[in-house]
Amino acid sequence: MHKAQQGICCPGCPHRAAYVTVKDAVGRGRGKVFCGDAGCPAVGEVHPAATTCPGGMARLLPRYAQAIPGKDEARPKVCVHFIRDEQLVAACGDDGISAPLDHLASEGEIVLPCILASSKGYLDNEGIKRLAELAEQAGAADVTVMDPFDTRGCQDIIRDMAEVPGVHAIIFASPCALLQTAHPAEPAEVDHYSCVGCQRCVQITGCPALSFQPPSAVIDADACSGCDLCADYCRTHVILSPCARMTPEERRAARYAAVRG
Ligand code: SF4
Ligand code: SF4
């Protein structure tokens, strides 16, 4: 794909964090399918997790069905299916979502529907509870709420989920970056003298605030939201964060507090 055609996520996008976190936990390779709808017009159909927002699920489902033939041995072992909050609500009740999940559950597959709870109506306990009920109606055996930016905390749980056949829904709860009108955190910074230039941070996160300018990665302080996703993936630990001493709970509280209006 040409670079100009690639979707651009916002700095601090919780959808991207969810995608990166799940993909790292489940791993790549044969028998693993990642599909779904990031549901963001800013990201569009070229998001790694996604198709477009309006009508995206309808366009995706035929591909999803093809990738999971149902009876032959080549079908994927683990299917990760991203669903946006409002889209789950809109689609539940018709066969758009429940049919493939029910089918897979009966076939003994491992399916991880990842519900992206980041729109305005789903930032409180009531909204999350509603999504959890819909996920159960759509065939999920269990529902777990996670913070997509708590990458280490999420990954152990997701790895365990990906071992047990059945439909295990995850609600990734974190406000859309565009709703956070007050910056929740100070920007991160790369220690340019210690950066080894591996570009792992750039390639994994795809964050527009992060670029590689030889010989090191560079963070645009004006664009960076301080989400620290890139810091979690730097193996040499040279991305410095002013929030490094905060707990995941404190960071989560700051993100929700930054949503105004
Ligand atoms: S992952 Fe770390 S070491 Fe590698 S380019 Fe990014 S900041 Fe530098
Ligand atoms: S902390 Fe890293 S991933 Fe997060 S917005 Fe800043 S540069 Fe992007």
PDB file of C-alpha atoms and ligand atoms in Angstrom:
ATOM      1  CA  MET A   1       0.000   0.000   0.000  1.00  0.00           C
ATOM      2  CA  HIS A   2       1.254   3.433  -0.872  1.00  0.00           C
ATOM      3  CA  LYS A   3       2.174   5.534   2.140  1.00  0.00           C
ATOM      4  CA  ALA A   4      -0.261   8.278   1.140  1.00  0.00           C
ATOM      5  CA  GLN A   5      -3.111   5.751   1.278  1.00  0.00           C
ATOM      6  CA  GLN A   6      -2.387   4.683   4.823  1.00  0.00           C
ATOM      7  CA  GLY A   7      -4.750   5.805   7.521  1.00  0.00           C
ATOM      8  CA  ILE A   8      -3.440   8.232  10.072  1.00  0.00           C
ATOM      9  CA  CYS A   9      -4.488   7.721  13.656  1.00  0.00           C
ATOM     10  CA  CYS A  10      -4.618  10.563  16.141  1.00  0.00           C
ATOM     11  CA  PRO A  11      -1.875  10.710  18.766  1.00  0.00           C
ATOM     12  CA  GLY A  12      -3.278   8.969  21.822  1.00  0.00           C
ATOM     13  CA  CYS A  13      -5.895   7.014  19.807  1.00  0.00           C
ATOM     14  CA  PRO A  14      -7.337   4.294  22.081  1.00  0.00           C
ATOM     15  CA  HIS A  15      -8.396   2.199  19.078  1.00  0.00           C
ATOM     16  CA  ARG A  16      -4.816   1.961  17.912  1.00  0.00           C
ATOM     17  CA  ALA A  17      -3.671   1.132  21.426  1.00  0.00           C
ATOM     18  CA  ALA A  18      -6.243  -1.673  21.594  1.00  0.00           C
ATOM     19  CA  TYR A  19      -5.153  -3.058  18.248  1.00  0.00           C
ATOM     20  CA  VAL A  20      -1.448  -2.945  19.098  1.00  0.00           C
ATOM     21  CA  THR A  21      -2.019  -4.502  22.509  1.00  0.00           C
ATOM     22  CA  VAL A  22      -4.156  -7.386  21.260  1.00  0.00           C
ATOM     23  CA  LYS A  23      -1.937  -8.114  18.319  1.00  0.00           C
ATOM     24  CA  ASP A  24       1.106  -8.278  20.523  1.00  0.00           C
ATOM     25  CA  ALA A  25      -0.638 -10.572  23.002  1.00  0.00           C
ATOM     26  CA  VAL A  26      -2.167 -12.961  20.459  1.00  0.00           C
ATOM     27  CA  GLY A  27       0.817 -12.938  18.124  1.00  0.00           C
ATOM     28  CA  ARG A  28       0.946 -13.311  14.384  1.00  0.00           C
ATOM     29  CA  GLY A  29       1.016 -16.208  12.000  1.00  0.00           C
ATOM     30  CA  ARG A  30      -1.220 -18.906  10.595  1.00  0.00           C
ATOM     31  CA  GLY A  31      -4.511 -19.367  12.305  1.00  0.00           C
ATOM     32  CA  LYS A  32      -4.789 -15.803  13.526  1.00  0.00           C
ATOM     33  CA  VAL A  33      -7.182 -13.320  11.980  1.00  0.00           C
ATOM     34  CA  PHE A  34      -7.573  -9.663  12.938  1.00  0.00           C
ATOM     35  CA  CYS A  35     -10.522  -7.888  11.466  1.00  0.00           C
ATOM     36  CA  GLY A  36     -13.256  -5.462  12.361  1.00  0.00           C
ATOM     37  CA  ASP A  37     -14.062  -1.835  12.395  1.00  0.00           C
ATOM     38  CA  ALA A  38     -12.090   0.874  14.121  1.00  0.00           C
ATOM     39  CA  GLY A  39     -15.044   3.036  13.271  1.00  0.00           C
ATOM     40  CA  CYS A  40     -13.216   6.288  12.927  1.00  0.00           C
ATOM     41  CA  PRO A  41     -13.557   8.627   9.949  1.00  0.00           C
ATOM     42  CA  ALA A  42     -10.065   9.940  10.660  1.00  0.00           C
ATOM     43  CA  VAL A  43      -8.681   6.452  10.250  1.00  0.00           C
ATOM     44  CA  GLY A  44     -10.845   5.080   7.479  1.00  0.00           C
ATOM     45  CA  GLU A  45     -10.723   1.756   5.794  1.00  0.00           C
ATOM     46  CA  VAL A  46      -6.959   1.509   5.709  1.00  0.00           C
ATOM     47  CA  HIS A  47      -6.577   1.290   9.468  1.00  0.00           C
ATOM     48  CA  PRO A  48      -4.774  -1.940  10.308  1.00  0.00           C
ATOM     49  CA  ALA A  49      -7.708  -2.983  12.435  1.00  0.00           C
ATOM     50  CA  ALA A  50     -10.414  -1.864  10.244  1.00  0.00           C
ATOM     51  CA  THR A  51     -12.768  -0.919   7.543  1.00  0.00           C
ATOM     52  CA  THR A  52     -14.637   2.352   7.275  1.00  0.00           C
ATOM     53  CA  CYS A  53     -17.063   3.632   9.829  1.00  0.00           C
ATOM     54  CA  PRO A  54     -20.341   3.954   7.901  1.00  0.00           C
ATOM     55  CA  GLY A  55     -21.231   0.551   6.522  1.00  0.00           C
ATOM     56  CA  GLY A  56     -17.872  -0.855   7.418  1.00  0.00           C
ATOM     57  CA  MET A  57     -19.162  -3.936   9.141  1.00  0.00           C
ATOM     58  CA  ALA A  58     -21.384  -4.847   6.218  1.00  0.00           C
ATOM     59  CA  ARG A  59     -18.407  -4.661   3.902  1.00  0.00           C
ATOM     60  CA  LEU A  60     -16.244  -6.630   6.239  1.00  0.00           C
ATOM     61  CA  LEU A  61     -18.478  -9.565   7.060  1.00  0.00           C
ATOM     62  CA  PRO A  62     -18.139 -11.353   3.717  1.00  0.00           C
ATOM     63  CA  ARG A  63     -14.364 -11.235   4.117  1.00  0.00           C
ATOM     64  CA  TYR A  64     -14.716 -12.420   7.676  1.00  0.00           C
ATOM     65  CA  ALA A  65     -16.862 -15.348   6.600  1.00  0.00           C
ATOM     66  CA  GLN A  66     -14.418 -16.255   3.859  1.00  0.00           C
ATOM     67  CA  ALA A  67     -11.523 -16.245   6.267  1.00  0.00           C
ATOM     68  CA  ILE A  68     -13.419 -18.601   8.529  1.00  0.00           C
ATOM     69  CA  PRO A  69     -14.818 -21.315   6.294  1.00  0.00           C
ATOM     70  CA  GLY A  70     -16.266 -23.176   9.268  1.00  0.00           C
ATOM     71  CA  LYS A  71     -15.491 -26.816   8.617  1.00  0.00           C
ATOM     72  CA  ASP A  72     -12.058 -27.260   7.112  1.00  0.00           C
ATOM     73  CA  GLU A  73      -8.829 -27.502   9.064  1.00  0.00           C
ATOM     74  CA  ALA A  74      -7.410 -24.333   7.581  1.00  0.00           C
ATOM     75  CA  ARG A  75      -9.773 -22.084   9.450  1.00  0.00           C
ATOM     76  CA  PRO A  76      -8.166 -19.692  11.891  1.00  0.00           C
ATOM     77  CA  LYS A  77      -7.590 -20.693  15.436  1.00  0.00           C
ATOM     78  CA  VAL A  78      -7.991 -17.237  16.910  1.00  0.00           C
ATOM     79  CA  CYS A  79     -10.196 -14.489  15.497  1.00  0.00           C
ATOM     80  CA  VAL A  80      -9.935 -10.976  16.891  1.00  0.00           C
ATOM     81  CA  HIS A  81     -12.863  -8.868  15.814  1.00  0.00           C
ATOM     82  CA  PHE A  82     -12.867  -5.115  16.507  1.00  0.00           C
ATOM     83  CA  ILE A  83     -16.260  -3.498  16.952  1.00  0.00           C
ATOM     84  CA  ARG A  84     -16.929   0.134  17.763  1.00  0.00           C
ATOM     85  CA  ASP A  85     -19.325   0.883  20.623  1.00  0.00           C
ATOM     86  CA  GLU A  86     -22.046   2.603  18.591  1.00  0.00           C
ATOM     87  CA  GLN A  87     -21.755   0.025  15.883  1.00  0.00           C
ATOM     88  CA  LEU A  88     -22.327  -2.817  18.290  1.00  0.00           C
ATOM     89  CA  VAL A  89     -25.448  -1.089  19.554  1.00  0.00           C
ATOM     90  CA  ALA A  90     -26.670  -0.422  15.995  1.00  0.00           C
ATOM     91  CA  ALA A  91     -25.952  -3.916  14.732  1.00  0.00           C
ATOM     92  CA  CYS A  92     -27.155  -6.016  17.639  1.00  0.00           C
ATOM     93  CA  GLY A  93     -30.487  -7.535  16.982  1.00  0.00           C
ATOM     94  CA  ASP A  94     -29.849  -8.215  13.318  1.00  0.00           C
ATOM     95  CA  ASP A  95     -27.636 -10.972  12.019  1.00  0.00           C
ATOM     96  CA  GLY A  96     -24.736  -8.618  11.375  1.00  0.00           C
ATOM     97  CA  ILE A  97     -22.791  -9.482  14.476  1.00  0.00           C
ATOM     98  CA  SER A  98     -24.522 -12.236  16.357  1.00  0.00           C
ATOM     99  CA  ALA A  99     -24.544 -14.721  13.479  1.00  0.00           C
ATOM    100  CA  PRO A 100     -20.797 -15.108  12.974  1.00  0.00           C
ATOM    101  CA  LEU A 101     -20.092 -15.169  16.679  1.00  0.00           C
ATOM    102  CA  ASP A 102     -22.713 -17.798  17.377  1.00  0.00           C
ATOM    103  CA  HIS A 103     -21.442 -19.872  14.492  1.00  0.00           C
ATOM    104  CA  LEU A 104     -17.875 -19.720  15.696  1.00  0.00           C
ATOM    105  CA  ALA A 105     -18.802 -20.487  19.266  1.00  0.00           C
ATOM    106  CA  SER A 106     -20.595 -23.617  18.173  1.00  0.00           C
ATOM    107  CA  GLU A 107     -17.591 -24.625  16.104  1.00  0.00           C
ATOM    108  CA  GLY A 108     -15.259 -24.382  19.078  1.00  0.00           C
ATOM    109  CA  GLU A 109     -13.223 -21.469  17.785  1.00  0.00           C
ATOM    110  CA  ILE A 110     -11.496 -18.869  19.907  1.00  0.00           C
ATOM    111  CA  VAL A 111     -13.074 -15.514  19.158  1.00  0.00           C
ATOM    112  CA  LEU A 112     -12.152 -12.253  20.833  1.00  0.00           C
ATOM    113  CA  PRO A 113     -14.629  -9.499  19.987  1.00  0.00           C
ATOM    114  CA  CYS A 114     -12.914  -6.266  21.009  1.00  0.00           C
ATOM    115  CA  ILE A 115     -15.484  -3.564  21.669  1.00  0.00           C
ATOM    116  CA  LEU A 116     -13.983  -0.085  21.445  1.00  0.00           C
ATOM    117  CA  ALA A 117     -15.767   1.983  24.080  1.00  0.00           C
ATOM    118  CA  SER A 118     -14.549   5.493  23.401  1.00  0.00           C
ATOM    119  CA  SER A 119     -17.513   7.511  22.142  1.00  0.00           C
ATOM    120  CA  LYS A 120     -19.205  10.082  24.325  1.00  0.00           C
ATOM    121  CA  GLY A 121     -22.127   7.875  25.316  1.00  0.00           C
ATOM    122  CA  TYR A 122     -19.928   5.051  26.570  1.00  0.00           C
ATOM    123  CA  LEU A 123     -17.533   6.728  28.942  1.00  0.00           C
ATOM    124  CA  ASP A 124     -19.366   5.864  32.154  1.00  0.00           C
ATOM    125  CA  ASN A 125     -20.344   2.671  33.941  1.00  0.00           C
ATOM    126  CA  GLU A 126     -23.844   2.692  32.482  1.00  0.00           C
ATOM    127  CA  GLY A 127     -22.531   2.805  28.935  1.00  0.00           C
ATOM    128  CA  ILE A 128     -20.007   0.052  29.584  1.00  0.00           C
ATOM    129  CA  LYS A 129     -22.669  -2.094  31.230  1.00  0.00           C
ATOM    130  CA  ARG A 130     -24.907  -1.721  28.200  1.00  0.00           C
ATOM    131  CA  LEU A 131     -22.118  -2.812  25.871  1.00  0.00           C
ATOM    132  CA  ALA A 132     -21.369  -5.818  28.080  1.00  0.00           C
ATOM    133  CA  GLU A 133     -25.001  -6.914  27.948  1.00  0.00           C
ATOM    134  CA  LEU A 134     -25.051  -6.605  24.162  1.00  0.00           C
ATOM    135  CA  ALA A 135     -21.828  -8.592  23.860  1.00  0.00           C
ATOM    136  CA  GLU A 136     -23.383 -11.400  25.883  1.00  0.00           C
ATOM    137  CA  GLN A 137     -26.472 -11.281  23.696  1.00  0.00           C
ATOM    138  CA  ALA A 138     -24.216 -11.538  20.652  1.00  0.00           C
ATOM    139  CA  GLY A 139     -22.737 -14.781  21.923  1.00  0.00           C
ATOM    140  CA  ALA A 140     -19.907 -13.842  24.276  1.00  0.00           C
ATOM    141  CA  ALA A 141     -19.364 -16.304  27.109  1.00  0.00           C
ATOM    142  CA  ASP A 142     -17.619 -13.669  29.199  1.00  0.00           C
ATOM    143  CA  VAL A 143     -16.856  -9.965  29.012  1.00  0.00           C
ATOM    144  CA  THR A 144     -13.756  -8.261  30.422  1.00  0.00           C
ATOM    145  CA  VAL A 145     -13.264  -4.505  30.620  1.00  0.00           C
ATOM    146  CA  MET A 146      -9.700  -3.318  29.979  1.00  0.00           C
ATOM    147  CA  ASP A 147      -7.720  -0.115  29.595  1.00  0.00           C
ATOM    148  CA  PRO A 148      -6.016  -0.365  26.177  1.00  0.00           C
ATOM    149  CA  PHE A 149      -3.098   1.761  27.391  1.00  0.00           C
ATOM    150  CA  ASP A 150      -2.360  -0.621  30.250  1.00  0.00           C
ATOM    151  CA  THR A 151      -0.543  -2.833  27.788  1.00  0.00           C
ATOM    152  CA  ARG A 152       1.176  -5.121  30.289  1.00  0.00           C
ATOM    153  CA  GLY A 153      -1.933  -5.541  32.408  1.00  0.00           C
ATOM    154  CA  CYS A 154      -4.018  -6.422  29.325  1.00  0.00           C
ATOM    155  CA  GLN A 155      -1.637  -8.774  27.650  1.00  0.00           C
ATOM    156  CA  ASP A 156      -1.458 -11.454  30.325  1.00  0.00           C
ATOM    157  CA  ILE A 157      -5.249 -11.648  30.432  1.00  0.00           C
ATOM    158  CA  ILE A 158      -5.573 -11.706  26.636  1.00  0.00           C
ATOM    159  CA  ARG A 159      -2.981 -14.463  26.295  1.00  0.00           C
ATOM    160  CA  ASP A 160      -4.993 -16.611  28.693  1.00  0.00           C
ATOM    161  CA  MET A 161      -8.219 -15.838  26.822  1.00  0.00           C
ATOM    162  CA  ALA A 162      -6.632 -16.846  23.532  1.00  0.00           C
ATOM    163  CA  GLU A 163      -6.087 -20.376  24.868  1.00  0.00           C
ATOM    164  CA  VAL A 164      -9.696 -21.177  25.693  1.00  0.00           C
ATOM    165  CA  PRO A 165     -12.187 -22.019  22.910  1.00  0.00           C
ATOM    166  CA  GLY A 166     -15.268 -19.837  22.911  1.00  0.00           C
ATOM    167  CA  VAL A 167     -16.221 -16.209  22.498  1.00  0.00           C
ATOM    168  CA  HIS A 168     -14.511 -13.933  25.012  1.00  0.00           C
ATOM    169  CA  ALA A 169     -15.435 -10.288  24.624  1.00  0.00           C
ATOM    170  CA  ILE A 170     -13.138  -7.466  25.646  1.00  0.00           C
ATOM    171  CA  ILE A 171     -14.396  -3.939  26.184  1.00  0.00           C
ATOM    172  CA  PHE A 172     -11.514  -1.547  25.644  1.00  0.00           C
ATOM    173  CA  ALA A 173     -12.616   1.506  27.603  1.00  0.00           C
ATOM    174  CA  SER A 174     -10.817   4.785  27.022  1.00  0.00           C
ATOM    175  CA  PRO A 175     -12.066   8.098  25.618  1.00  0.00           C
ATOM    176  CA  CYS A 176     -11.475   8.992  21.985  1.00  0.00           C
ATOM    177  CA  ALA A 177      -8.394  11.207  21.676  1.00  0.00           C
ATOM    178  CA  LEU A 178     -10.501  13.873  19.962  1.00  0.00           C
ATOM    179  CA  LEU A 179     -12.758  14.134  23.023  1.00  0.00           C
ATOM    180  CA  GLN A 180      -9.821  14.902  25.280  1.00  0.00           C
ATOM    181  CA  THR A 181      -9.827  18.634  24.754  1.00  0.00           C
ATOM    182  CA  ALA A 182      -7.431  19.163  27.640  1.00  0.00           C
ATOM    183  CA  HIS A 183      -4.175  17.288  27.178  1.00  0.00           C
ATOM    184  CA  PRO A 184      -4.175  14.574  29.826  1.00  0.00           C
ATOM    185  CA  ALA A 185      -0.407  14.292  30.050  1.00  0.00           C
ATOM    186  CA  GLU A 186       2.876  15.937  29.216  1.00  0.00           C
ATOM    187  CA  PRO A 187       4.515  14.760  25.984  1.00  0.00           C
ATOM    188  CA  ALA A 188       7.030  11.942  25.977  1.00  0.00           C
ATOM    189  CA  GLU A 189      10.584  12.521  24.818  1.00  0.00           C
ATOM    190  CA  VAL A 190      13.244  10.386  23.141  1.00  0.00           C
ATOM    191  CA  ASP A 191      16.734  10.289  24.589  1.00  0.00           C
ATOM    192  CA  HIS A 192      18.442  10.859  21.243  1.00  0.00           C
ATOM    193  CA  TYR A 193      21.872   9.870  22.524  1.00  0.00           C
ATOM    194  CA  SER A 194      20.689   6.454  23.685  1.00  0.00           C
ATOM    195  CA  CYS A 195      18.206   5.618  20.914  1.00  0.00           C
ATOM    196  CA  VAL A 196      19.579   2.786  18.789  1.00  0.00           C
ATOM    197  CA  GLY A 197      17.433   3.701  15.794  1.00  0.00           C
ATOM    198  CA  CYS A 198      15.621   0.370  15.578  1.00  0.00           C
ATOM    199  CA  GLN A 199      12.351   2.147  14.620  1.00  0.00           C
ATOM    200  CA  ARG A 200      10.326  -0.384  16.570  1.00  0.00           C
ATOM    201  CA  CYS A 201       8.346   2.385  18.252  1.00  0.00           C
ATOM    202  CA  VAL A 202       7.445   3.992  14.919  1.00  0.00           C
ATOM    203  CA  GLN A 203       6.525   0.755  13.184  1.00  0.00           C
ATOM    204  CA  ILE A 204       4.448  -0.714  15.971  1.00  0.00           C
ATOM    205  CA  THR A 205       2.491   2.332  17.059  1.00  0.00           C
ATOM    206  CA  GLY A 206       2.173   4.217  13.764  1.00  0.00           C
ATOM    207  CA  CYS A 207       1.702   7.351  15.844  1.00  0.00           C
ATOM    208  CA  PRO A 208       1.777  10.568  13.775  1.00  0.00           C
ATOM    209  CA  ALA A 209       3.591  12.386  16.589  1.00  0.00           C
ATOM    210  CA  LEU A 210       6.466   9.958  16.249  1.00  0.00           C
ATOM    211  CA  SER A 211       8.893   9.780  13.351  1.00  0.00           C
ATOM    212  CA  PHE A 212      12.308   8.445  12.566  1.00  0.00           C
ATOM    213  CA  GLN A 213      14.809  11.123  11.694  1.00  0.00           C
ATOM    214  CA  PRO A 214      18.165   9.360  11.431  1.00  0.00           C
ATOM    215  CA  PRO A 215      19.822   8.473  13.612  1.00  0.00           C
ATOM    216  CA  SER A 216      16.992   8.429  16.140  1.00  0.00           C
ATOM    217  CA  ALA A 217      13.273   8.496  16.722  1.00  0.00           C
ATOM    218  CA  VAL A 218      11.796  11.941  17.312  1.00  0.00           C
ATOM    219  CA  ILE A 219       8.594  12.952  19.098  1.00  0.00           C
ATOM    220  CA  ASP A 220       6.727  16.085  18.069  1.00  0.00           C
ATOM    221  CA  ALA A 221       5.999  17.584  21.490  1.00  0.00           C
ATOM    222  CA  ASP A 222       3.122  19.677  20.143  1.00  0.00           C
ATOM    223  CA  ALA A 223       1.335  16.618  18.778  1.00  0.00           C
ATOM    224  CA  CYS A 224       2.182  14.015  21.423  1.00  0.00           C
ATOM    225  CA  SER A 225      -0.619  13.311  23.889  1.00  0.00           C
ATOM    226  CA  GLY A 226       1.649  11.542  26.361  1.00  0.00           C
ATOM    227  CA  CYS A 227      -0.177   8.236  26.042  1.00  0.00           C
ATOM    228  CA  ASP A 228       3.147   6.343  26.428  1.00  0.00           C
ATOM    229  CA  LEU A 229       2.197   3.582  24.008  1.00  0.00           C
ATOM    230  CA  CYS A 230       5.511   4.036  22.218  1.00  0.00           C
ATOM    231  CA  ALA A 231       7.437   3.928  25.499  1.00  0.00           C
ATOM    232  CA  ASP A 232       5.936   0.512  26.230  1.00  0.00           C
ATOM    233  CA  TYR A 233       7.408  -0.846  23.001  1.00  0.00           C
ATOM    234  CA  CYS A 234      10.898   0.629  23.173  1.00  0.00           C
ATOM    235  CA  ARG A 235      13.107  -2.249  24.222  1.00  0.00           C
ATOM    236  CA  THR A 236      15.969  -0.001  25.176  1.00  0.00           C
ATOM    237  CA  HIS A 237      13.726   2.171  27.364  1.00  0.00           C
ATOM    238  CA  VAL A 238      14.926   5.461  25.934  1.00  0.00           C
ATOM    239  CA  ILE A 239      11.500   7.059  25.529  1.00  0.00           C
ATOM    240  CA  LEU A 240      11.152   9.175  28.612  1.00  0.00           C
ATOM    241  CA  SER A 241       7.750   9.974  29.993  1.00  0.00           C
ATOM    242  CA  PRO A 242       6.845  12.584  32.575  1.00  0.00           C
ATOM    243  CA  CYS A 243       4.037  10.199  33.591  1.00  0.00           C
ATOM    244  CA  ALA A 244       6.364   7.264  34.247  1.00  0.00           C
ATOM    245  CA  ARG A 245       5.642   7.329  37.967  1.00  0.00           C
ATOM    246  CA  MET A 246       1.875   7.342  37.568  1.00  0.00           C
ATOM    247  CA  THR A 247      -0.053   4.113  38.004  1.00  0.00           C
ATOM    248  CA  PRO A 248      -2.285   2.859  35.166  1.00  0.00           C
ATOM    249  CA  GLU A 249      -5.300   3.886  37.267  1.00  0.00           C
ATOM    250  CA  GLU A 250      -3.993   7.442  37.648  1.00  0.00           C
ATOM    251  CA  ARG A 251      -3.340   7.703  33.931  1.00  0.00           C
ATOM    252  CA  ARG A 252      -6.785   6.379  33.131  1.00  0.00           C
ATOM    253  CA  ALA A 253      -8.374   8.909  35.486  1.00  0.00           C
ATOM    254  CA  ALA A 254      -6.413  11.725  33.813  1.00  0.00           C
ATOM    255  CA  ARG A 255      -7.660  10.700  30.360  1.00  0.00           C
ATOM    256  CA  TYR A 256     -11.287  10.687  31.459  1.00  0.00           C
ATOM    257  CA  ALA A 257     -10.809  13.976  33.313  1.00  0.00           C
ATOM    258  CA  ALA A 258      -9.497  15.527  30.092  1.00  0.00           C
ATOM    259  CA  VAL A 259     -12.852  14.968  28.378  1.00  0.00           C
ATOM    260  CA  ARG A 260     -14.840  18.177  28.540  1.00  0.00           C
ATOM    261  CA  GLY A 261     -18.301  19.124  27.488  1.00  0.00           C
TER     262      GLY A 261
HETATM  263  S1  SF4 B   1      12.074   1.806  19.844  1.00  0.00           S
HETATM  264 FE1  SF4 B   1      13.414   3.005  21.219  1.00  0.00          FE
HETATM  265  S2  SF4 B   1      15.494   2.593  20.473  1.00  0.00           S
HETATM  266 FE2  SF4 B   1      14.092   1.986  18.816  1.00  0.00          FE
HETATM  267  S3  SF4 B   1      13.907   3.836  17.518  1.00  0.00           S
HETATM  268 FE3  SF4 B   1      12.225   3.925  19.011  1.00  0.00          FE
HETATM  269  S4  SF4 B   1      13.065   5.167  20.707  1.00  0.00           S
HETATM  270 FE4  SF4 B   1      14.822   4.493  19.467  1.00  0.00          FE
HETATM  271  S1  SF4 B   2       3.494   8.975  23.838  1.00  0.00           S
HETATM  272 FE1  SF4 B   2       4.281   8.079  21.918  1.00  0.00          FE
HETATM  273  S2  SF4 B   2       2.544   6.936  21.019  1.00  0.00           S
HETATM  274 FE2  SF4 B   2       1.684   8.337  22.601  1.00  0.00          FE
HETATM  275  S3  SF4 B   2       1.108  10.213  21.456  1.00  0.00           S
HETATM  276 FE3  SF4 B   2       3.228  10.531  22.214  1.00  0.00          FE
HETATM  277  S4  SF4 B   2       4.568   9.852  20.546  1.00  0.00           S
HETATM  278 FE4  SF4 B   2       2.519   9.022  20.127  1.00  0.00          FE
END
